[in-house]
XYZ file of C-alpha atoms in Angstrom:
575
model
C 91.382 -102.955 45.543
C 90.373 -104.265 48.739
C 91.987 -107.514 50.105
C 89.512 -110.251 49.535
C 88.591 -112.224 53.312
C 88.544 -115.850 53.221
C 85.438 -117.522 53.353
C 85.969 -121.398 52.693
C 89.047 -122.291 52.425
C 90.366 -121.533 55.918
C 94.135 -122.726 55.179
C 94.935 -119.564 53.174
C 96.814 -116.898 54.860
C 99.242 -116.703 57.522
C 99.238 -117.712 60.883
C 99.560 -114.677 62.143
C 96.894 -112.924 59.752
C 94.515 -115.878 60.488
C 94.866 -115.212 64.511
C 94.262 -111.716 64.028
C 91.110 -112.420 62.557
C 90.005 -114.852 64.901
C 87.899 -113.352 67.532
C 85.008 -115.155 68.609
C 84.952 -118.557 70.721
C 87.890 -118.208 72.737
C 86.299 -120.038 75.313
C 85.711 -123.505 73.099
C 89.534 -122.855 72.465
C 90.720 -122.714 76.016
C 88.634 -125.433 77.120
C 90.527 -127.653 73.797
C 94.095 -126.571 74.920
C 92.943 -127.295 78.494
C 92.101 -130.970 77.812
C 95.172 -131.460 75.732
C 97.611 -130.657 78.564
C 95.763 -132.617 80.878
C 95.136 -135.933 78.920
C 97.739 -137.848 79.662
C 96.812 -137.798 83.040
C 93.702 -139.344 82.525
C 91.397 -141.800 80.240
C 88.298 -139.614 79.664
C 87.078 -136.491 77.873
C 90.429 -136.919 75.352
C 88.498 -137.057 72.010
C 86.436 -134.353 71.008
C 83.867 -132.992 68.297
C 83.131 -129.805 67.434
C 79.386 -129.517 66.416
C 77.374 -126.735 64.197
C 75.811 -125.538 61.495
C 77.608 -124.891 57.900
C 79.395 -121.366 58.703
C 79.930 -121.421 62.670
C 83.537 -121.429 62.419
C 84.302 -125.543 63.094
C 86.980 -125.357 60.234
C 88.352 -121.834 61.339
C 88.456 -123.620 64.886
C 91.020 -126.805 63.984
C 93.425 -124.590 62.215
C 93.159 -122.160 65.187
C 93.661 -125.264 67.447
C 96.689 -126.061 65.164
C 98.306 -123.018 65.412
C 98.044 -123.000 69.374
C 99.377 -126.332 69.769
C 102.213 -125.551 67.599
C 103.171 -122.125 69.353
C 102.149 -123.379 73.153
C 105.869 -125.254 74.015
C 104.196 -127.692 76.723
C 101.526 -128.531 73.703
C 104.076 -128.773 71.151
C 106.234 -130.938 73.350
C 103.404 -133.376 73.590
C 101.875 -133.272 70.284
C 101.431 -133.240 66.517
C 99.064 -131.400 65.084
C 97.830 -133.165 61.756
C 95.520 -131.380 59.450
C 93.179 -132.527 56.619
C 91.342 -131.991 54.102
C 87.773 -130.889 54.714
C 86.204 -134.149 52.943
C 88.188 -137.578 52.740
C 86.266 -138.997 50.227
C 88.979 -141.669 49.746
C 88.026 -143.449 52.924
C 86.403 -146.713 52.349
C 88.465 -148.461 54.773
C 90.729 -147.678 57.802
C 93.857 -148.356 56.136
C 92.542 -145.676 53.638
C 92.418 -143.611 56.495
C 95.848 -144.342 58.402
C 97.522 -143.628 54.751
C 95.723 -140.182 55.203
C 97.129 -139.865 58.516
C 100.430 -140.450 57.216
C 100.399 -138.509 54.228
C 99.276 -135.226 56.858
C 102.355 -136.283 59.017
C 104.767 -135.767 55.754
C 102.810 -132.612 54.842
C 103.429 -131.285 58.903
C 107.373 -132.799 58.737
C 107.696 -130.688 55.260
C 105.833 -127.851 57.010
C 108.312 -127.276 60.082
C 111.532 -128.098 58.158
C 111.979 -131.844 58.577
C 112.181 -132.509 55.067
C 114.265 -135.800 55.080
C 110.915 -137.334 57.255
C 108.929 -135.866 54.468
C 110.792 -137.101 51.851
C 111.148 -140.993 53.461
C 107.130 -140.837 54.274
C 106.774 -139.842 49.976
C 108.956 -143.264 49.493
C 106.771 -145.177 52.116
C 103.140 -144.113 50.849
C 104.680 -146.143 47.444
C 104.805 -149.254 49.341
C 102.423 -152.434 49.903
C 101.863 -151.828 53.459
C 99.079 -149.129 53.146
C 97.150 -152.324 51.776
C 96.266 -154.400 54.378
C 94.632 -152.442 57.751
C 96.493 -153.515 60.638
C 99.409 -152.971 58.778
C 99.068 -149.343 58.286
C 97.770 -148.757 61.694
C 101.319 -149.851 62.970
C 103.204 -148.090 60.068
C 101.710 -144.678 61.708
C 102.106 -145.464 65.249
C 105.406 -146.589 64.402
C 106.338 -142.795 63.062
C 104.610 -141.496 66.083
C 106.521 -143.378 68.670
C 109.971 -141.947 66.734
C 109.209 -138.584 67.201
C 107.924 -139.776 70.880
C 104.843 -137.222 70.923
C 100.633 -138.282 70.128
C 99.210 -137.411 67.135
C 95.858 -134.801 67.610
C 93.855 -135.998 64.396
C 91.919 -132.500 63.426
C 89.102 -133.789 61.300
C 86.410 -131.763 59.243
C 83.327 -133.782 58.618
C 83.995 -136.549 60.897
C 80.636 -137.807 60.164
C 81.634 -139.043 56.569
C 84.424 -140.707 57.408
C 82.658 -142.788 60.337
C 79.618 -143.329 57.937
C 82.028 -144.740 55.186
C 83.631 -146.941 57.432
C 82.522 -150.723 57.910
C 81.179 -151.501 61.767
C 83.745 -153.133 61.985
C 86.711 -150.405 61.635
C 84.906 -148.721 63.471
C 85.520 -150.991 66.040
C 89.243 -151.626 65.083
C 89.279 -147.360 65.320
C 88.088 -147.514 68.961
C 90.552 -149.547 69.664
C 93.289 -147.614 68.154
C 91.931 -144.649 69.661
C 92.136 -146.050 73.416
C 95.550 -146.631 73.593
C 97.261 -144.675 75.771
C 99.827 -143.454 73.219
C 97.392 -142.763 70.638
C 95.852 -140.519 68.345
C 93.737 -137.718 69.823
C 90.760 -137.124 67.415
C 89.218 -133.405 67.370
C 86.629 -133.816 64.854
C 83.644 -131.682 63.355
C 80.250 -132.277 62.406
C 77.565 -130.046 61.131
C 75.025 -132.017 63.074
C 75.256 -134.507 66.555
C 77.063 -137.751 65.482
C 74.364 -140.756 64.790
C 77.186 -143.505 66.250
C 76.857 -140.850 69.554
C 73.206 -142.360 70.517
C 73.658 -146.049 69.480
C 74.731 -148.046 72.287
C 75.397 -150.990 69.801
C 77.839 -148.511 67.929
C 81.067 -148.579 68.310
C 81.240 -144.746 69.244
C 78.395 -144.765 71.478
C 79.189 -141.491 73.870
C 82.981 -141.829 72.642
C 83.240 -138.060 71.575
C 83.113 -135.160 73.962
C 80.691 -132.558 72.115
C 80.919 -128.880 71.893
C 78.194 -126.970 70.385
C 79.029 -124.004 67.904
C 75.978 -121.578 68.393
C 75.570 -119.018 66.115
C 77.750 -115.807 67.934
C 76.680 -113.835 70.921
C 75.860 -110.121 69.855
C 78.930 -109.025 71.847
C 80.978 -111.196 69.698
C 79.285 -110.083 66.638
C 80.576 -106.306 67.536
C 84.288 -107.694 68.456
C 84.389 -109.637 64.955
C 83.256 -106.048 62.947
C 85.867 -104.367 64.584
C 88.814 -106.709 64.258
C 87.829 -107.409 60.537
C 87.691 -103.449 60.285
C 91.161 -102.468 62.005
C 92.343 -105.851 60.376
C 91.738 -104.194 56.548
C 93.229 -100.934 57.592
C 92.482 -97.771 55.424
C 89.944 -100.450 53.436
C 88.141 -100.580 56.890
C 87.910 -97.062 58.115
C 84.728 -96.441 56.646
C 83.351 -99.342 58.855
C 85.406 -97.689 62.383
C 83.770 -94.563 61.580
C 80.059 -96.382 60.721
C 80.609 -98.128 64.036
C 81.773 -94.870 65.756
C 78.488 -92.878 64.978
C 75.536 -95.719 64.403
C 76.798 -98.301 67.209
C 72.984 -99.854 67.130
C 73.932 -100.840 63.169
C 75.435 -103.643 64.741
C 72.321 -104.984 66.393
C 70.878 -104.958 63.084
C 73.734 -106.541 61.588
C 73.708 -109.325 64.180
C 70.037 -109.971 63.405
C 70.487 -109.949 59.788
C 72.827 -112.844 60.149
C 71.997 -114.590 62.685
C 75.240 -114.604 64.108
C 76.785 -116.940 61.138
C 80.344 -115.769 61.283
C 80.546 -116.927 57.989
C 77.726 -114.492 56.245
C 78.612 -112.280 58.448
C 82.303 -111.528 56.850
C 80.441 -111.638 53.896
C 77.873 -109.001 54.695
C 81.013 -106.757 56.306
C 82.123 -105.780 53.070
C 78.962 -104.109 52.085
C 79.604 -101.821 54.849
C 82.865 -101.025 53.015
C 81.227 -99.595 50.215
C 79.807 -96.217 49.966
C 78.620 -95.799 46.426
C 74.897 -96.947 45.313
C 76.402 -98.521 42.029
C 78.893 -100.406 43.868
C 76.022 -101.282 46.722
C 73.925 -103.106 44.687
C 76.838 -104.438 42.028
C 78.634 -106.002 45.298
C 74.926 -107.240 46.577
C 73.934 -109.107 43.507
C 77.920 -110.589 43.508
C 77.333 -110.886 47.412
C 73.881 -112.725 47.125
C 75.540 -114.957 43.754
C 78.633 -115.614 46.220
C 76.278 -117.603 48.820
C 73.983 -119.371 46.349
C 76.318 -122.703 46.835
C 76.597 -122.463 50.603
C 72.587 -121.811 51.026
C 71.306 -124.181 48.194
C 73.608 -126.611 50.450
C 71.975 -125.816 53.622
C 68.393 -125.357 52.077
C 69.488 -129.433 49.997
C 70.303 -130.696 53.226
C 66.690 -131.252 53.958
C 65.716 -133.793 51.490
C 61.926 -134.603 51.984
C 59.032 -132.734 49.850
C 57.494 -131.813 53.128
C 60.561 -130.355 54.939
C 61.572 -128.281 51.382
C 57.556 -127.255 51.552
C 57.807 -125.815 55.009
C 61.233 -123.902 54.459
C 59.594 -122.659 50.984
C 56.379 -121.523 52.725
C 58.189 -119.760 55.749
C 61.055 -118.064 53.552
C 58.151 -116.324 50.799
C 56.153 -115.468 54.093
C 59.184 -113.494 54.991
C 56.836 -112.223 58.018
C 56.863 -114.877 61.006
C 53.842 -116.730 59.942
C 51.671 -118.872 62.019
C 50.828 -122.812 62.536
C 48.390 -122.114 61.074
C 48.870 -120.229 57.983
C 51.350 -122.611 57.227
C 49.336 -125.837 57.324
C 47.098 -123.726 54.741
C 49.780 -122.986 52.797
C 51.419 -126.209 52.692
C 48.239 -128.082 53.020
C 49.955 -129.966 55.864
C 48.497 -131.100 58.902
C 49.469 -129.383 61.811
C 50.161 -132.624 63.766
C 52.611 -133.094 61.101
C 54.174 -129.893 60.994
C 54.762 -129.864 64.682
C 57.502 -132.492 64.088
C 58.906 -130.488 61.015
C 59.129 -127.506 62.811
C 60.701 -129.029 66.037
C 63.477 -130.373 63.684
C 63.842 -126.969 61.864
C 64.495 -125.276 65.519
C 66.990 -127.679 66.728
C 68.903 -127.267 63.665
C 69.142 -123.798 63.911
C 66.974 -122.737 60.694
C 63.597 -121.362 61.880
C 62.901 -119.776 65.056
C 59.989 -119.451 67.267
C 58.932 -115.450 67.687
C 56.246 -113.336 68.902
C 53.344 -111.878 66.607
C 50.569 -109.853 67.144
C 47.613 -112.601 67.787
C 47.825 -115.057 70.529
C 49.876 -117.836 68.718
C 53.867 -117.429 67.767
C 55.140 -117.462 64.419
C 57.924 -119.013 62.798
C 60.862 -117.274 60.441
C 63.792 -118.281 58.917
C 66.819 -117.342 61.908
C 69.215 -115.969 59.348
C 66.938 -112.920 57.582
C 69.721 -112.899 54.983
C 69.461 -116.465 53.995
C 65.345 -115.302 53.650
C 66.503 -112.505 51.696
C 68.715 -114.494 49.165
C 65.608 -117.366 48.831
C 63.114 -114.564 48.189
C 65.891 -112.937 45.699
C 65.814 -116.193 44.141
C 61.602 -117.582 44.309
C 60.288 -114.591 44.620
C 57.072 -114.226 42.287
C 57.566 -112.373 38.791
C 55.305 -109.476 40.130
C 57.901 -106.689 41.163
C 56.844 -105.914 44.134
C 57.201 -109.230 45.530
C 60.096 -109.658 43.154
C 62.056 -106.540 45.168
C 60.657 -107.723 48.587
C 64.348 -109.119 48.999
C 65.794 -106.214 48.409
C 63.852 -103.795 50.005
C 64.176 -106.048 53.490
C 67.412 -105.982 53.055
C 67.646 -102.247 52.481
C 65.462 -101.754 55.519
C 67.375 -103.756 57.415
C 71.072 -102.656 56.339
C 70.519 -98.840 55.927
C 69.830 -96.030 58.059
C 67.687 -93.694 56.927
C 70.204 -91.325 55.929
C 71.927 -93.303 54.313
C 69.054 -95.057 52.267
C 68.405 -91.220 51.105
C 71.968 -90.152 50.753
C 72.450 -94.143 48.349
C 68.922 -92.839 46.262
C 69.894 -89.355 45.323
C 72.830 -91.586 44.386
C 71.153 -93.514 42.657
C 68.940 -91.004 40.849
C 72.110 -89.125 39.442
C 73.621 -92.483 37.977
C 70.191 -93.064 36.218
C 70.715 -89.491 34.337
C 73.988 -90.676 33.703
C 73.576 -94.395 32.083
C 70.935 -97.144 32.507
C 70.008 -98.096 35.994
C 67.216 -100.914 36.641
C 63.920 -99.475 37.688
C 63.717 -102.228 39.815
C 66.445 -100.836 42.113
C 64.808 -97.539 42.065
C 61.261 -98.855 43.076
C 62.884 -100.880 45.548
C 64.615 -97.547 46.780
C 61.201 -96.040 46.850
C 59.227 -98.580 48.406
C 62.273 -98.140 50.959
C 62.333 -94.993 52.044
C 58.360 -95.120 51.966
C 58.289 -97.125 55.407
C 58.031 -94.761 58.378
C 61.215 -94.726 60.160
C 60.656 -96.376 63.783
C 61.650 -94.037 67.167
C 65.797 -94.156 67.431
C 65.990 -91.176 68.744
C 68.567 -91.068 72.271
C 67.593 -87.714 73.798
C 64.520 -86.034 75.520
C 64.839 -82.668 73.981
C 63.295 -81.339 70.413
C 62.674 -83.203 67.352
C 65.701 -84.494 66.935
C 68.143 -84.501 63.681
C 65.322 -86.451 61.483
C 62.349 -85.246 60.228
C 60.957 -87.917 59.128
C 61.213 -89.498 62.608
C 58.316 -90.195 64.850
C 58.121 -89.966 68.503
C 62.049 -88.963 69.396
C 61.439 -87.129 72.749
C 60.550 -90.282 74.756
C 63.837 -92.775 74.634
C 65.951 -90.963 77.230
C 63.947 -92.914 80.556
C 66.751 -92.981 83.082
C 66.001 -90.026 84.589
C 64.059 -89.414 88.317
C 60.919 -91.518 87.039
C 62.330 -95.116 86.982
C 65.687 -96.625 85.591
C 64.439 -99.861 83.550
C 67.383 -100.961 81.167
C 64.817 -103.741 80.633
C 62.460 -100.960 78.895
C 65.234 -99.403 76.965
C 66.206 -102.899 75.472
C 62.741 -103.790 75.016
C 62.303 -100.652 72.651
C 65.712 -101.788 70.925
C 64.114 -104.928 69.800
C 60.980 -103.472 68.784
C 62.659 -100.952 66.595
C 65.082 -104.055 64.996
C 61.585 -106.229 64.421
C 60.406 -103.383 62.516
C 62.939 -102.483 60.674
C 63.026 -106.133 59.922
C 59.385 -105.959 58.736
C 58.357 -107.904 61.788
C 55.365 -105.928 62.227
C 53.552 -108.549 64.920
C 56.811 -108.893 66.465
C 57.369 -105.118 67.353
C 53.648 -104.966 68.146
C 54.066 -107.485 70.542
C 56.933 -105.387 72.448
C 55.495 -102.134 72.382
C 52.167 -103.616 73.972
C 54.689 -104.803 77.066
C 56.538 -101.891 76.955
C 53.166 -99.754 78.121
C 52.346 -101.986 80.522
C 55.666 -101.923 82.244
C 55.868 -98.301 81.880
C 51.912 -98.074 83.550
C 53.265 -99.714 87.065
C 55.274 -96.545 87.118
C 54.762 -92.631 88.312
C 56.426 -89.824 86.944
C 57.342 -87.989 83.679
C 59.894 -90.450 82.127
C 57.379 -93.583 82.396
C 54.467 -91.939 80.965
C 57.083 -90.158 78.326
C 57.657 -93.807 77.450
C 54.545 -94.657 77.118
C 53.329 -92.110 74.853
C 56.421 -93.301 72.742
C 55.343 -96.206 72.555
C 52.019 -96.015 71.899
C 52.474 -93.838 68.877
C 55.249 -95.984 67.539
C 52.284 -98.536 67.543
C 50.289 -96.684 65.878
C 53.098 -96.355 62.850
C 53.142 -100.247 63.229
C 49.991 -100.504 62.907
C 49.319 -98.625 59.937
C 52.788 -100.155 57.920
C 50.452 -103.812 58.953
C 47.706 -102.082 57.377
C 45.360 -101.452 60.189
C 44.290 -97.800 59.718
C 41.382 -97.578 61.814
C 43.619 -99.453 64.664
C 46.489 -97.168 63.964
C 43.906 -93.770 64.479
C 42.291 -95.187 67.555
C 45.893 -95.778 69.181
C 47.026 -91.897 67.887
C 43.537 -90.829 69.533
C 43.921 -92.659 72.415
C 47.824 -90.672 73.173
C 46.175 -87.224 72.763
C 42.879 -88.459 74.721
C 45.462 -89.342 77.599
C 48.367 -86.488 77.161
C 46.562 -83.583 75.288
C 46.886 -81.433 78.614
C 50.418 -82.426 80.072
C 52.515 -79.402 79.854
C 55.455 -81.533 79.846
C 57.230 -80.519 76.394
C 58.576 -84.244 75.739
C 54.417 -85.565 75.779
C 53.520 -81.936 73.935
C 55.703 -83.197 71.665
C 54.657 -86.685 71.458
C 50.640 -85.898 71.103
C 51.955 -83.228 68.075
C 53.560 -86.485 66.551
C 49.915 -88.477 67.233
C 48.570 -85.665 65.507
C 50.850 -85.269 62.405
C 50.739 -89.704 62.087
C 47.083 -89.444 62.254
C 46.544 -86.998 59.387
C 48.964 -89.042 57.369
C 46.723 -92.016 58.057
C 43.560 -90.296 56.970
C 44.898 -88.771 54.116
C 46.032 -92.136 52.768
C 42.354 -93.273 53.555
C 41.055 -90.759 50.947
C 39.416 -88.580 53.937
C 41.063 -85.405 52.894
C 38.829 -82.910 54.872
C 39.831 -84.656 57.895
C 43.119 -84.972 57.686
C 43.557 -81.376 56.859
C 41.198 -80.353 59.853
C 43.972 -82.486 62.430
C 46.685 -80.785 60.701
């Protein structure tokens, strides 16, 4: 069986194992080690917090820091580094939390082979002084200043601990804090530190921050491949996935939102080959991240803020203002405040439809695909929207076919939910969107549209700004962001129009019919037809074979269209 990866509970594992796998946010870790070996030279920027959503790596980040301290010899000369655990529920008051202190310094001395220190700190926790404050501050400075190096405090959820605390330990902390020989705090929040804004608190702009964004797309790709060459023959599968369908990591990247947490989750579906196994290790996959996303869904505790997120998450599709004060029946004066506080926390985001206003969506489309797994309606096609998006999204086409003849045999074989195979169906019924990366024939897929157009770097223009443009259309798509892609292909012709030459007008034509597809999978037929006319109207009598090609496509999408309007006749007259 396949080693399982660690999701929570960051302190299993190796050192060694754990910096393997640790391959995003270098930078936040260089500028930590940085300010460590230059803080006894100076008063400010020493304490730090480490601030993001549930999943961005703020645990994984201490124990890295740990482990860097520990192995750095200027770092470990200086300091300790004392470890926690994730919630200290026990802290009421400060001497609760210099015991805690303590008790990490005993679990560090046992650790790194100093067990008569562990041992004598086991005796000391027994005695009287860990009840009375002042008296346990000095008991921990006092094993500190024998072992003549600072203490760096790394704290998860630094925010409970502060809120616990009285105002005044808080104060008494500060104080404790500021001396020069003192603990260094490197703490983590999931959200900016209350105390930080206060200027009555007593850690008004105390903290340095760093923000933990969700990863880069870049770092996305880096943390696939280490996780793959990290799991060894378990991962080749994945290497070889990467090797031939490099743009599955776009989609990947969109699909979590760059949460390195879901997204080690999500990795091992690409591990898995099998359509039994697929959708055995989804529904484990999607039962796995119920706590964490009930969490993050709970953290929002008024009826209107749970209203909104409900509303957005069913639409699946960005939906507008609009729609969503309907929906909700809230104002949308009121929901402009709801949404602002959605954005800044990283749930919703603000993206482009087809009509003139912008739409919001849940950031994470897997989080959207476990709450529609879990509220969708009892009518099965909205019940399998979940798992059809994230089919659509996951899967290339070949492999969605290759996973339902798959499936099809296993249902011969023993029971198999129709609701997989419908969702299968409904899958491979969506029109594949344009992927194609040369200018010459059909390509390998004949279900494609419009592959003859994506190669534009030729003697016509160079415009990597076009070729990305047609990357994110084809990920909104597949993503069942219909406005969205619509959107992109519009400003895709209109780039492509300043131009002369074959390749721009090749790109427009690709374009244009790939907006016809949209618009017909929106449900705009007659809109779809006029855009397929509109490509032969303006290429029917270029000789170039790429826009031959692409009016024969207009052609063949338009007969689909009319055939699926009823209009037989005409549909076999354009064939």
């Amino acid at each position: 069986m396949a080693p399982a990866l660690a999701l929570y509970n960051q302190s299993t594992g190796s050192d060694d194992d754990f910096i393997a796998n640790f391959v995003a946010r270098h930078d936040v870790l260089e500028t930590l080690c940085r300010r460590l070996r230059s803080a006894n030279e100076h008063t400010g920027d020493v304490h730090h917090i480490l601030i993001g959503p549930r999943g961005m790596g703020k645990t994984s980040m201490l124990r890295r820091l740990a482990i860097a301290i520990n192995r750095d010899a200027k770092l470990a000369s200086l300091y300790i580094p004392l470890s926690f655990r994730e919630e200290q529920y026990n802290v009421l008051h400060l001497r609760n939390f210099w015991q805690n202190c303590t008790e990490a310094l005993a679990e560090w001395a046992e650790r790194t082979g100093k067990q008569e220190l562990a041992d004598r700190i086991d005796q000391l926790i027994e005695s009287n002084v860990w009840n009375d404050d002042e008296k346990a501050a000095e008991q921990f400075r006092h094993e500190m200043a024998v072992l003549r190096r600072r203490a760096v405090l790394l704290i998860d959820n630094m925010d409970l601990i502060l809120d616990a605390l009285p105002d005044d330990d808080q104060w008494s902390l500060r104080r404790y804090l500021q001396h020069k020989d003192g603990p260094i705090v490197i703490g983590a929040a999931t959200q900016a530190l209350k105390e930080a804004a206060d200027r009555k608190a007593a850690f008004y702009e105390f903290f340095q921050p760093h923000y933990l964004e969700p990863l880069a797309i870049d770092e996305t790709m880096a943390c696939i491949r280490q996780l793959a060459v990290a799991r060894s023959a378990h991962g080749r599968r994945v290497l070889d996935v990467i090797q031939r369908q490099p743009e599955r990591l776009k989609t990947l990247h969109t699909l979590t939102g760059g949460n390195p947490r879901v997204l080690v989750l999500i990795y091992r579906l690409l591990e898995t080959a099998e359509t039994e196994a697929v959708m055995a290790d989804l529904e484990s996959l999607l039962d796995q991240v119920t706590p964490y996303y009930k969490a993050r869904i709970e953290e929002y505790q008024t009826p209107q803020q749970r209203a909104v997120i409900d509303a957005i998450a069913l639409f699946w599709d960005p939906i507008s203002i609009g729609e969503l004060s309907r929906v909700t029946d809230i104002k949308t004066t009121t929901l402009s405040g709801l949404l602002t506080k959605l954005r800044k926390d990283g749930l919703i985001e603000n993206t482009e439809t087809s009509g003139p206003y912008a739409g919001y969506q849940i950031v994470e489309r897997f989080l959207n695909i476990w709450y529609l797994m879990r509220h969708g309606t009892r009518r099965t096609k909205q019940k399998m929207r979940w798992l059809v998006g994230f089919l659509t999204s996951f899967y290339s086409r070949r492999e969605l076919r290759d996973l339902a003849e798959r499936l099809q045999t296993a249902a011969r074989a023993r029971h198999v939910h129709p609701d997989y195979q419908y969702a299968f169906k409904i899958a491979l019924s969506y029109p594949a969107f344009d992927d194609s990366r040369s200018a010459s024939g059909l390509g390998s897929e004949a279900d494609g549209h419009f592959s003859g157009s994506a190669q534009i770097d030729g003697t016509g223009f160079v415009s990597d700004k076009i070729r990305s443009a047609f990357d994110r259309a084809r990920s909104a798509f597949e993503l069942g962001d219909f406005g969205g892609s619509l959107k992109v292909l519009s400003r895709i012709v209109e780039e492509a129009e300043k131009h002369d030459g074959a390749d721009a007008a090749i790109a427009v034509a690709r374009a244009l019919v790939n907006k016809g597809v949209t618009l017909g999978q929106q449900g705009d037929s007659s809109a779809a037809i006029e855009v397929y006319d509109s490509v032969v109207a303006r290429f029917g009598d270029d000789e170039t074979p790429a826009l031959r090609e692409g009016v024969a496509r207009a052609l063949l999408s338009k007969a689909i269209t009319l055939g699926e309007q009823g209009d037989s006749s005409a549909a076999i007259e354009v064939y």
